[in-house]
Amino acid sequence: MLPSPAGALPLFRFRGIAVSVHWTWFLVALYEVQTRQGLYRSPIWNAYEYLALFGIVLLHEFGHSLACRQTGGQADTIVLWPLGGVAFVSPPQRPGAQLWSIAAGPLVNAVLWPVLAGLSYLASRHWAQSAPDTVELIRQVARINLGLLIFNLLPIYPLDGGQILRSLLWFPLGRARSLLVATALGFVGVVGMAWLALHWESLWFGLLAYFAGVQCWNGFRHARALAQLE
Ligand SMILES: [Zn+2]
């Protein structure tokens, strides 16, 4: 249940990796840009902010794809959609290769964090009077990047944090049992996400919980099949 490259508009290729944007991304972009008013003096800055989010997500996904290639795995497609981005990667079935392919995504955000924080500090010191919208944009981009980093590191399978946990458990527990444990923990997280979605009345969070739940269920079934094979 991931966005298929078939429903996506091809954008460009970089190092043999085809990047495309799913059609639903444009719908949500329109909605976000029109409803998020008041932060900036001119609404065009909402569009810039959304494009910056696009850029950060793209860099994160390239982190996954290029790391996966390094391990000898296959990674040739990235699709962006409203819930973030999906790098279609298949690293070799070794815990170390899986760990590096997954960890490299959040690592991009971790590297961007001090850069954006520094930029944000400098901007607010020097341009607060002359270019308040630019300062606000940099501040928002820094916040978005940090938010993405923290969210992605939550140990809820299939989020990156959950998959990192799975790769780490793979070393002592093996391929099947590590996935069983990670997806079982993932279900707890998905229930928590669904509760938060109801609590905050957030459709976006509800969708996220739904897709995470479906992926977690698929992972759990895969783990059981692997366990039977072993
Ligand atoms: Zn990721």
mmCIF file of C-alpha atoms and ligand atoms in Angstrom:
data_model
loop_
_atom_site.group_PDB
_atom_site.id
_atom_site.type_symbol
_atom_site.label_atom_id
_atom_site.label_comp_id
_atom_site.label_asym_id
_atom_site.label_seq_id
_atom_site.Cartn_x
_atom_site.Cartn_y
_atom_site.Cartn_z
ATOM 1 C CA MET A 1 0.000 0.000 0.000
ATOM 2 C CA LEU A 2 2.605 2.512 -1.062
ATOM 3 C CA PRO A 3 2.309 5.143 -3.774
ATOM 4 C CA SER A 4 2.985 3.390 -7.051
ATOM 5 C CA PRO A 5 5.346 5.034 -9.541
ATOM 6 C CA ALA A 6 2.541 4.491 -12.091
ATOM 7 C CA GLY A 7 0.425 7.311 -10.617
ATOM 8 C CA ALA A 8 3.357 9.671 -10.415
ATOM 9 C CA LEU A 9 4.731 12.444 -12.595
ATOM 10 C CA PRO A 10 8.381 11.820 -13.531
ATOM 11 C CA LEU A 11 10.616 14.758 -12.552
ATOM 12 C CA PHE A 12 14.265 13.909 -13.122
ATOM 13 C CA ARG A 13 16.942 11.227 -12.829
ATOM 14 C CA PHE A 14 20.057 11.481 -10.708
ATOM 15 C CA ARG A 15 22.719 8.748 -10.680
ATOM 16 C CA GLY A 16 20.229 6.414 -12.285
ATOM 17 C CA ILE A 17 17.567 7.080 -9.635
ATOM 18 C CA ALA A 18 14.243 8.206 -11.115
ATOM 19 C CA VAL A 19 12.426 10.795 -8.998
ATOM 20 C CA SER A 20 8.697 11.334 -9.426
ATOM 21 C CA VAL A 21 5.869 13.035 -7.570
ATOM 22 C CA HIS A 22 2.570 11.265 -6.935
ATOM 23 C CA TRP A 23 -0.498 13.214 -8.121
ATOM 24 C CA THR A 24 -1.917 13.401 -4.575
ATOM 25 C CA TRP A 25 1.107 15.511 -3.576
ATOM 26 C CA PHE A 26 -0.151 18.413 -5.718
ATOM 27 C CA LEU A 27 -3.607 18.287 -4.098
ATOM 28 C CA VAL A 28 -2.165 18.448 -0.605
ATOM 29 C CA ALA A 29 0.341 21.128 -1.657
ATOM 30 C CA LEU A 30 -2.517 23.338 -2.895
ATOM 31 C CA TYR A 31 -4.466 22.754 0.311
ATOM 32 C CA GLU A 32 -1.466 23.395 2.575
ATOM 33 C CA VAL A 33 -0.335 26.519 0.768
ATOM 34 C CA GLN A 34 -3.840 28.020 0.860
ATOM 35 C CA THR A 35 -4.740 27.169 4.441
ATOM 36 C CA ARG A 36 -1.454 27.937 6.186
ATOM 37 C CA GLN A 37 -1.861 31.701 6.276
ATOM 38 C CA GLY A 38 -0.693 34.253 8.782
ATOM 39 C CA LEU A 39 2.876 33.088 9.298
ATOM 40 C CA TYR A 40 4.317 35.190 6.497
ATOM 41 C CA ARG A 41 3.502 38.612 5.085
ATOM 42 C CA SER A 42 2.939 37.177 1.620
ATOM 43 C CA PRO A 43 1.339 33.774 0.887
ATOM 44 C CA ILE A 44 4.004 32.943 -1.744
ATOM 45 C CA TRP A 45 6.261 32.074 1.213
ATOM 46 C CA ASN A 46 3.914 29.207 2.099
ATOM 47 C CA ALA A 47 4.706 27.797 -1.334
ATOM 48 C CA TYR A 48 8.450 28.245 -0.725
ATOM 49 C CA GLU A 49 8.068 26.439 2.603
ATOM 50 C CA TYR A 50 6.291 23.527 0.972
ATOM 51 C CA LEU A 51 9.008 23.332 -1.686
ATOM 52 C CA ALA A 52 11.642 23.346 1.067
ATOM 53 C CA LEU A 53 9.824 20.439 2.737
ATOM 54 C CA PHE A 54 9.916 18.683 -0.644
ATOM 55 C CA GLY A 55 13.688 19.274 -0.818
ATOM 56 C CA ILE A 56 14.332 17.938 2.688
ATOM 57 C CA VAL A 57 12.252 14.808 2.082
ATOM 58 C CA LEU A 58 14.042 14.276 -1.230
ATOM 59 C CA LEU A 59 17.496 14.506 0.383
ATOM 60 C CA HIS A 60 16.362 12.037 3.063
ATOM 61 C CA GLU A 61 15.205 9.550 0.411
ATOM 62 C CA PHE A 62 18.437 9.966 -1.568
ATOM 63 C CA GLY A 63 20.231 9.098 1.677
ATOM 64 C CA HIS A 64 18.397 5.759 1.708
ATOM 65 C CA SER A 65 18.875 5.086 -2.009
ATOM 66 C CA LEU A 66 22.579 5.914 -2.246
ATOM 67 C CA ALA A 67 23.389 3.982 0.945
ATOM 68 C CA CYS A 68 21.474 0.988 -0.384
ATOM 69 C CA ARG A 69 23.523 1.139 -3.607
ATOM 70 C CA GLN A 70 26.722 1.209 -1.532
ATOM 71 C CA THR A 71 25.766 -2.087 0.087
ATOM 72 C CA GLY A 72 25.288 -3.654 -3.348
ATOM 73 C CA GLY A 73 21.502 -3.423 -3.232
ATOM 74 C CA GLN A 74 19.048 -2.102 -5.778
ATOM 75 C CA ALA A 75 17.579 1.399 -5.546
ATOM 76 C CA ASP A 76 16.375 3.173 -8.653
ATOM 77 C CA THR A 77 13.062 4.840 -7.764
ATOM 78 C CA ILE A 78 11.961 7.589 -5.396
ATOM 79 C CA VAL A 79 8.322 8.667 -5.239
ATOM 80 C CA LEU A 80 7.207 11.658 -3.212
ATOM 81 C CA TRP A 81 3.678 11.765 -1.866
ATOM 82 C CA PRO A 82 1.821 13.731 0.844
ATOM 83 C CA LEU A 83 2.951 11.421 3.654
ATOM 84 C CA GLY A 84 6.599 12.040 2.778
ATOM 85 C CA GLY A 85 8.681 10.100 0.328
ATOM 86 C CA VAL A 86 9.298 6.503 -0.516
ATOM 87 C CA ALA A 87 12.656 5.248 -1.718
ATOM 88 C CA PHE A 88 12.131 1.852 -3.270
ATOM 89 C CA VAL A 89 15.205 0.067 -1.972
ATOM 90 C CA SER A 90 16.124 -3.571 -1.707
ATOM 91 C CA PRO A 91 19.408 -3.961 0.124
ATOM 92 C CA PRO A 92 21.030 -7.402 0.402
ATOM 93 C CA GLN A 93 19.500 -9.656 3.066
ATOM 94 C CA ARG A 94 22.202 -8.944 5.644
ATOM 95 C CA PRO A 95 21.573 -7.002 8.877
ATOM 96 C CA GLY A 96 24.491 -4.605 8.312
ATOM 97 C CA ALA A 97 23.360 -3.727 4.788
ATOM 98 C CA GLN A 98 19.773 -3.188 5.947
ATOM 99 C CA LEU A 99 20.931 -1.049 8.864
ATOM 100 C CA TRP A 100 23.028 1.282 6.692
ATOM 101 C CA SER A 101 20.298 1.633 4.021
ATOM 102 C CA ILE A 102 17.738 2.641 6.645
ATOM 103 C CA ALA A 103 19.940 4.747 8.931
ATOM 104 C CA ALA A 104 21.335 6.885 6.091
ATOM 105 C CA GLY A 105 17.924 8.597 5.620
ATOM 106 C CA PRO A 106 17.616 10.104 9.120
ATOM 107 C CA LEU A 107 21.381 10.699 9.079
ATOM 108 C CA VAL A 108 20.812 13.290 6.320
ATOM 109 C CA ASN A 109 18.390 15.162 8.612
ATOM 110 C CA ALA A 110 20.836 14.832 11.510
ATOM 111 C CA VAL A 111 23.583 16.452 9.385
ATOM 112 C CA LEU A 112 21.188 19.206 8.235
ATOM 113 C CA TRP A 113 20.129 19.961 11.808
ATOM 114 C CA PRO A 114 23.182 22.006 12.987
ATOM 115 C CA VAL A 115 23.491 23.627 9.538
ATOM 116 C CA LEU A 116 19.889 24.873 9.588
ATOM 117 C CA ALA A 117 20.041 25.813 13.268
ATOM 118 C CA GLY A 118 23.158 27.904 12.596
ATOM 119 C CA LEU A 119 21.574 29.534 9.534
ATOM 120 C CA SER A 120 18.428 30.249 11.502
ATOM 121 C CA TYR A 121 20.440 31.898 14.285
ATOM 122 C CA LEU A 122 22.446 34.036 11.872
ATOM 123 C CA ALA A 123 19.343 35.019 9.886
ATOM 124 C CA SER A 124 17.395 36.132 12.946
ATOM 125 C CA ARG A 125 20.347 38.214 14.134
ATOM 126 C CA HIS A 126 21.033 39.982 10.862
ATOM 127 C CA TRP A 127 17.861 40.011 8.758
ATOM 128 C CA ALA A 128 15.043 40.222 11.299
ATOM 129 C CA GLN A 129 14.278 43.810 10.278
ATOM 130 C CA SER A 130 15.157 43.791 6.597
ATOM 131 C CA ALA A 131 13.810 40.351 5.519
ATOM 132 C CA PRO A 132 11.424 38.953 8.155
ATOM 133 C CA ASP A 133 9.837 36.442 5.741
ATOM 134 C CA THR A 134 13.213 34.954 4.847
ATOM 135 C CA VAL A 135 14.057 34.614 8.546
ATOM 136 C CA GLU A 136 10.704 32.940 9.253
ATOM 137 C CA LEU A 137 11.157 30.566 6.310
ATOM 138 C CA ILE A 138 14.611 29.453 7.495
ATOM 139 C CA ARG A 139 13.245 29.015 11.024
ATOM 140 C CA GLN A 140 10.334 26.902 9.739
ATOM 141 C CA VAL A 141 12.587 24.771 7.522
ATOM 142 C CA ALA A 142 14.864 24.104 10.514
ATOM 143 C CA ARG A 143 11.811 23.108 12.586
ATOM 144 C CA ILE A 144 10.440 20.858 9.837
ATOM 145 C CA ASN A 145 13.805 19.112 9.475
ATOM 146 C CA LEU A 146 14.098 18.504 13.227
ATOM 147 C CA GLY A 147 10.467 17.331 13.385
ATOM 148 C CA LEU A 148 11.088 14.867 10.548
ATOM 149 C CA LEU A 149 14.245 13.591 12.244
ATOM 150 C CA ILE A 150 12.490 12.952 15.573
ATOM 151 C CA PHE A 151 9.385 11.461 13.973
ATOM 152 C CA ASN A 152 11.384 9.142 11.705
ATOM 153 C CA LEU A 153 13.413 7.850 14.626
ATOM 154 C CA LEU A 154 10.365 6.696 16.621
ATOM 155 C CA PRO A 155 10.841 2.930 17.020
ATOM 156 C CA ILE A 156 7.535 2.189 15.283
ATOM 157 C CA TYR A 157 7.822 -0.204 12.364
ATOM 158 C CA PRO A 158 7.675 0.681 9.390
ATOM 159 C CA LEU A 159 9.083 4.115 10.336
ATOM 160 C CA ASP A 160 12.872 4.328 9.936
ATOM 161 C CA GLY A 161 13.349 4.020 13.717
ATOM 162 C CA GLY A 162 11.358 0.776 13.747
ATOM 163 C CA GLN A 163 13.385 -0.584 10.831
ATOM 164 C CA ILE A 164 16.668 0.453 12.480
ATOM 165 C CA LEU A 165 15.536 -1.422 15.602
ATOM 166 C CA ARG A 166 14.703 -4.429 13.444
ATOM 167 C CA SER A 167 18.166 -4.415 11.810
ATOM 168 C CA LEU A 168 19.848 -4.165 15.214
ATOM 169 C CA LEU A 169 17.751 -7.069 16.554
ATOM 170 C CA TRP A 170 18.632 -9.071 13.447
ATOM 171 C CA PHE A 171 22.208 -9.560 14.718
ATOM 172 C CA PRO A 172 21.213 -11.505 17.892
ATOM 173 C CA LEU A 173 17.731 -12.789 16.929
ATOM 174 C CA GLY A 174 18.003 -13.612 13.230
ATOM 175 C CA ARG A 175 15.979 -12.430 10.255
ATOM 176 C CA ALA A 176 12.512 -13.769 11.139
ATOM 177 C CA ARG A 177 12.395 -13.179 14.882
ATOM 178 C CA SER A 178 13.804 -9.645 14.624
ATOM 179 C CA LEU A 179 10.988 -8.765 12.202
ATOM 180 C CA LEU A 180 8.384 -10.401 14.462
ATOM 181 C CA VAL A 181 9.512 -8.353 17.461
ATOM 182 C CA ALA A 182 9.798 -5.090 15.490
ATOM 183 C CA THR A 183 6.350 -5.436 13.891
ATOM 184 C CA ALA A 184 4.744 -6.445 17.226
ATOM 185 C CA LEU A 185 6.184 -3.240 18.756
ATOM 186 C CA GLY A 186 5.059 -1.438 15.611
ATOM 187 C CA PHE A 187 1.421 -2.424 16.264
ATOM 188 C CA VAL A 188 1.625 -0.810 19.716
ATOM 189 C CA GLY A 189 2.938 2.364 18.083
ATOM 190 C CA VAL A 190 0.245 2.281 15.394
ATOM 191 C CA VAL A 191 -2.472 2.061 18.070
ATOM 192 C CA GLY A 192 -0.848 5.063 19.760
ATOM 193 C CA MET A 193 -0.785 6.961 16.445
ATOM 194 C CA ALA A 194 -4.455 6.141 15.818
ATOM 195 C CA TRP A 195 -5.315 7.360 19.313
ATOM 196 C CA LEU A 196 -3.433 10.618 18.696
ATOM 197 C CA ALA A 197 -5.202 11.023 15.341
ATOM 198 C CA LEU A 198 -8.578 10.823 17.116
ATOM 199 C CA HIS A 199 -7.406 13.021 19.964
ATOM 200 C CA TRP A 200 -6.102 15.739 17.639
ATOM 201 C CA GLU A 201 -8.847 15.088 15.053
ATOM 202 C CA SER A 202 -6.051 14.930 12.479
ATOM 203 C CA LEU A 203 -6.880 13.330 9.141
ATOM 204 C CA TRP A 204 -3.186 13.405 8.170
ATOM 205 C CA PHE A 205 -2.180 11.486 11.293
ATOM 206 C CA GLY A 206 -5.088 9.078 10.772
ATOM 207 C CA LEU A 207 -3.888 8.283 7.246
ATOM 208 C CA LEU A 208 -0.362 7.837 8.534
ATOM 209 C CA ALA A 209 -1.583 5.405 11.212
ATOM 210 C CA TYR A 210 -3.590 3.517 8.591
ATOM 211 C CA PHE A 211 -0.658 3.115 6.163
ATOM 212 C CA ALA A 212 1.724 2.253 9.008
ATOM 213 C CA GLY A 213 -0.781 -0.350 10.242
ATOM 214 C CA VAL A 214 -1.079 -1.964 6.792
ATOM 215 C CA GLN A 215 2.711 -2.076 6.370
ATOM 216 C CA CYS A 216 3.157 -3.432 9.870
ATOM 217 C CA TRP A 217 0.630 -6.191 9.162
ATOM 218 C CA ASN A 218 2.424 -7.083 5.897
ATOM 219 C CA GLY A 219 5.749 -7.153 7.757
ATOM 220 C CA PHE A 220 4.265 -9.381 10.472
ATOM 221 C CA ARG A 221 2.932 -11.861 7.891
ATOM 222 C CA HIS A 222 6.288 -11.844 6.109
ATOM 223 C CA ALA A 223 8.031 -12.540 9.444
ATOM 224 C CA ARG A 224 5.748 -15.529 10.128
ATOM 225 C CA ALA A 225 6.393 -16.941 6.647
ATOM 226 C CA LEU A 226 10.154 -16.519 7.193
ATOM 227 C CA ALA A 227 9.914 -18.232 10.590
ATOM 228 C CA GLN A 228 8.145 -21.203 9.008
ATOM 229 C CA LEU A 229 10.801 -21.453 6.303
ATOM 230 C CA GLU A 230 13.528 -21.505 8.928
HETATM 231 ZN ZN ZN B 1 13.349 7.271 5.732
#
